[in-house]
C-alpha cells in the first residue's frame, strides 16, 4: 500500500503525522486546516507494525479501521515525536 503523509505542528516544535492511503482525502473526522502535505507515495508494507519516523503505531490496523493512521497520543507527551 502507498500512503500520503501529512503533518501539523504541535507545541515544542514537534509534529503530529497522519498517513492516508495514496490519492484519498483526509476523512472528515481528521480534517484540520493545520494539516500540510509532507510526503507522497510512501510505500507501506502490509507487515509493518509501526512507522517510527512519524511515531505512528499499527498503521495498517488503523487505516483498516478508520481510513487513516495518526501519531499515537502517547507520543505527544514523551518527547519522542520527530522535529
PDB file of C-alpha atoms in Angstrom:
ATOM      1  CA  UNK A   1       0.000   0.000   0.000  1.00  0.00           C
ATOM      2  CA  UNK A   2       1.134   3.525  -0.648  1.00  0.00           C
ATOM      3  CA  UNK A   3       0.234   6.398   1.642  1.00  0.00           C
ATOM      4  CA  UNK A   4       0.468  10.159   1.652  1.00  0.00           C
ATOM      5  CA  UNK A   5       1.831  11.719   4.837  1.00  0.00           C
ATOM      6  CA  UNK A   6       0.512  14.946   6.331  1.00  0.00           C
ATOM      7  CA  UNK A   7       1.703  16.784   9.410  1.00  0.00           C
ATOM      8  CA  UNK A   8       0.544  19.531  11.723  1.00  0.00           C
ATOM      9  CA  UNK A   9       2.580  21.483  14.245  1.00  0.00           C
ATOM     10  CA  UNK A  10       2.338  20.778  17.969  1.00  0.00           C
ATOM     11  CA  UNK A  11       3.875  22.532  20.962  1.00  0.00           C
ATOM     12  CA  UNK A  12       7.644  22.495  21.247  1.00  0.00           C
ATOM     13  CA  UNK A  13       8.316  22.484  17.523  1.00  0.00           C
ATOM     14  CA  UNK A  14       7.147  18.896  17.107  1.00  0.00           C
ATOM     15  CA  UNK A  15       4.595  17.460  14.679  1.00  0.00           C
ATOM     16  CA  UNK A  16       1.677  15.039  14.632  1.00  0.00           C
ATOM     17  CA  UNK A  17       1.611  12.903  11.475  1.00  0.00           C
ATOM     18  CA  UNK A  18      -1.306  11.465   9.517  1.00  0.00           C
ATOM     19  CA  UNK A  19      -0.993   8.653   6.944  1.00  0.00           C
ATOM     20  CA  UNK A  20      -3.788   8.383   4.363  1.00  0.00           C
ATOM     21  CA  UNK A  21      -3.940   5.865   1.500  1.00  0.00           C
ATOM     22  CA  UNK A  22      -2.487   7.465  -1.629  1.00  0.00           C
ATOM     23  CA  UNK A  23      -5.000   9.570  -3.529  1.00  0.00           C
ATOM     24  CA  UNK A  24      -7.615   9.539  -0.742  1.00  0.00           C
ATOM     25  CA  UNK A  25      -8.751  12.667   1.053  1.00  0.00           C
ATOM     26  CA  UNK A  26      -8.336  13.149   4.773  1.00  0.00           C
ATOM     27  CA  UNK A  27     -11.501  11.704   6.387  1.00  0.00           C
ATOM     28  CA  UNK A  28     -13.912  14.253   7.869  1.00  0.00           C
ATOM     29  CA  UNK A  29     -13.206  13.299  11.488  1.00  0.00           C
ATOM     30  CA  UNK A  30      -9.494  14.046  10.967  1.00  0.00           C
ATOM     31  CA  UNK A  31      -9.945  17.179   8.874  1.00  0.00           C
ATOM     32  CA  UNK A  32      -7.995  20.064  10.303  1.00  0.00           C
ATOM     33  CA  UNK A  33      -6.869  23.182   8.479  1.00  0.00           C
ATOM     34  CA  UNK A  34      -3.410  22.805  10.014  1.00  0.00           C
ATOM     35  CA  UNK A  35      -2.565  19.580   8.095  1.00  0.00           C
ATOM     36  CA  UNK A  36       0.052  20.103   5.400  1.00  0.00           C
ATOM     37  CA  UNK A  37       1.215  17.508   2.878  1.00  0.00           C
ATOM     38  CA  UNK A  38       4.758  16.431   3.631  1.00  0.00           C
ATOM     39  CA  UNK A  39       5.411  13.177   1.686  1.00  0.00           C
ATOM     40  CA  UNK A  40       3.599  11.440  -1.166  1.00  0.00           C
ATOM     41  CA  UNK A  41       3.532   7.806  -2.274  1.00  0.00           C
ATOM     42  CA  UNK A  42       5.313   6.363   0.756  1.00  0.00           C
ATOM     43  CA  UNK A  43       5.481   2.556   0.454  1.00  0.00           C
ATOM     44  CA  UNK A  44       3.874   0.821   3.416  1.00  0.00           C
ATOM     45  CA  UNK A  45       4.418  -2.922   3.714  1.00  0.00           C
ATOM     46  CA  UNK A  46       1.421  -4.960   4.903  1.00  0.00           C
ATOM     47  CA  UNK A  47       3.514  -6.464   7.701  1.00  0.00           C
ATOM     48  CA  UNK A  48       4.795  -3.180   9.180  1.00  0.00           C
ATOM     49  CA  UNK A  49       3.776  -2.631  12.806  1.00  0.00           C
ATOM     50  CA  UNK A  50       4.996   0.957  13.184  1.00  0.00           C
ATOM     51  CA  UNK A  51       6.334   3.957  11.325  1.00  0.00           C
ATOM     52  CA  UNK A  52       8.856   5.271  13.866  1.00  0.00           C
ATOM     53  CA  UNK A  53       9.832   8.290  11.756  1.00  0.00           C
ATOM     54  CA  UNK A  54       6.218   9.500  12.150  1.00  0.00           C
ATOM     55  CA  UNK A  55       5.512   7.991  15.618  1.00  0.00           C
ATOM     56  CA  UNK A  56       2.623   6.005  14.107  1.00  0.00           C
ATOM     57  CA  UNK A  57       1.888   2.611  15.645  1.00  0.00           C
ATOM     58  CA  UNK A  58      -0.113  -0.130  13.890  1.00  0.00           C
ATOM     59  CA  UNK A  59      -0.593   1.869  10.661  1.00  0.00           C
ATOM     60  CA  UNK A  60      -2.237  -0.962   8.677  1.00  0.00           C
ATOM     61  CA  UNK A  61      -4.676  -1.698  11.518  1.00  0.00           C
ATOM     62  CA  UNK A  62      -5.520   1.996  11.931  1.00  0.00           C
ATOM     63  CA  UNK A  63      -6.056   2.511   8.195  1.00  0.00           C
ATOM     64  CA  UNK A  64      -8.263  -0.590   8.016  1.00  0.00           C
ATOM     65  CA  UNK A  65     -10.363   0.585  10.963  1.00  0.00           C
ATOM     66  CA  UNK A  66     -10.780   4.282  10.221  1.00  0.00           C
ATOM     67  CA  UNK A  67      -9.243   5.098   6.830  1.00  0.00           C
ATOM     68  CA  UNK A  68      -6.112   6.798   8.180  1.00  0.00           C
ATOM     69  CA  UNK A  69      -3.337   6.308  10.728  1.00  0.00           C
ATOM     70  CA  UNK A  70      -2.224   9.019  13.116  1.00  0.00           C
ATOM     71  CA  UNK A  71       0.625   9.639  15.531  1.00  0.00           C
ATOM     72  CA  UNK A  72      -0.028   7.974  18.862  1.00  0.00           C
ATOM     73  CA  UNK A  73      -1.341  10.305  21.560  1.00  0.00           C
ATOM     74  CA  UNK A  74       1.167   8.606  23.876  1.00  0.00           C
ATOM     75  CA  UNK A  75       3.978  10.073  21.774  1.00  0.00           C
ATOM     76  CA  UNK A  76       2.755  13.637  22.211  1.00  0.00           C
ATOM     77  CA  UNK A  77       3.924  13.863  25.802  1.00  0.00           C
ATOM     78  CA  UNK A  78       7.053  11.751  25.820  1.00  0.00           C
ATOM     79  CA  UNK A  79       9.356  13.814  23.637  1.00  0.00           C
ATOM     80  CA  UNK A  80       9.661  11.065  21.018  1.00  0.00           C
ATOM     81  CA  UNK A  81       7.940  12.934  18.186  1.00  0.00           C
ATOM     82  CA  UNK A  82      10.180  13.856  15.292  1.00  0.00           C
ATOM     83  CA  UNK A  83      11.041  17.511  14.874  1.00  0.00           C
TER      84      UNK A  83
END
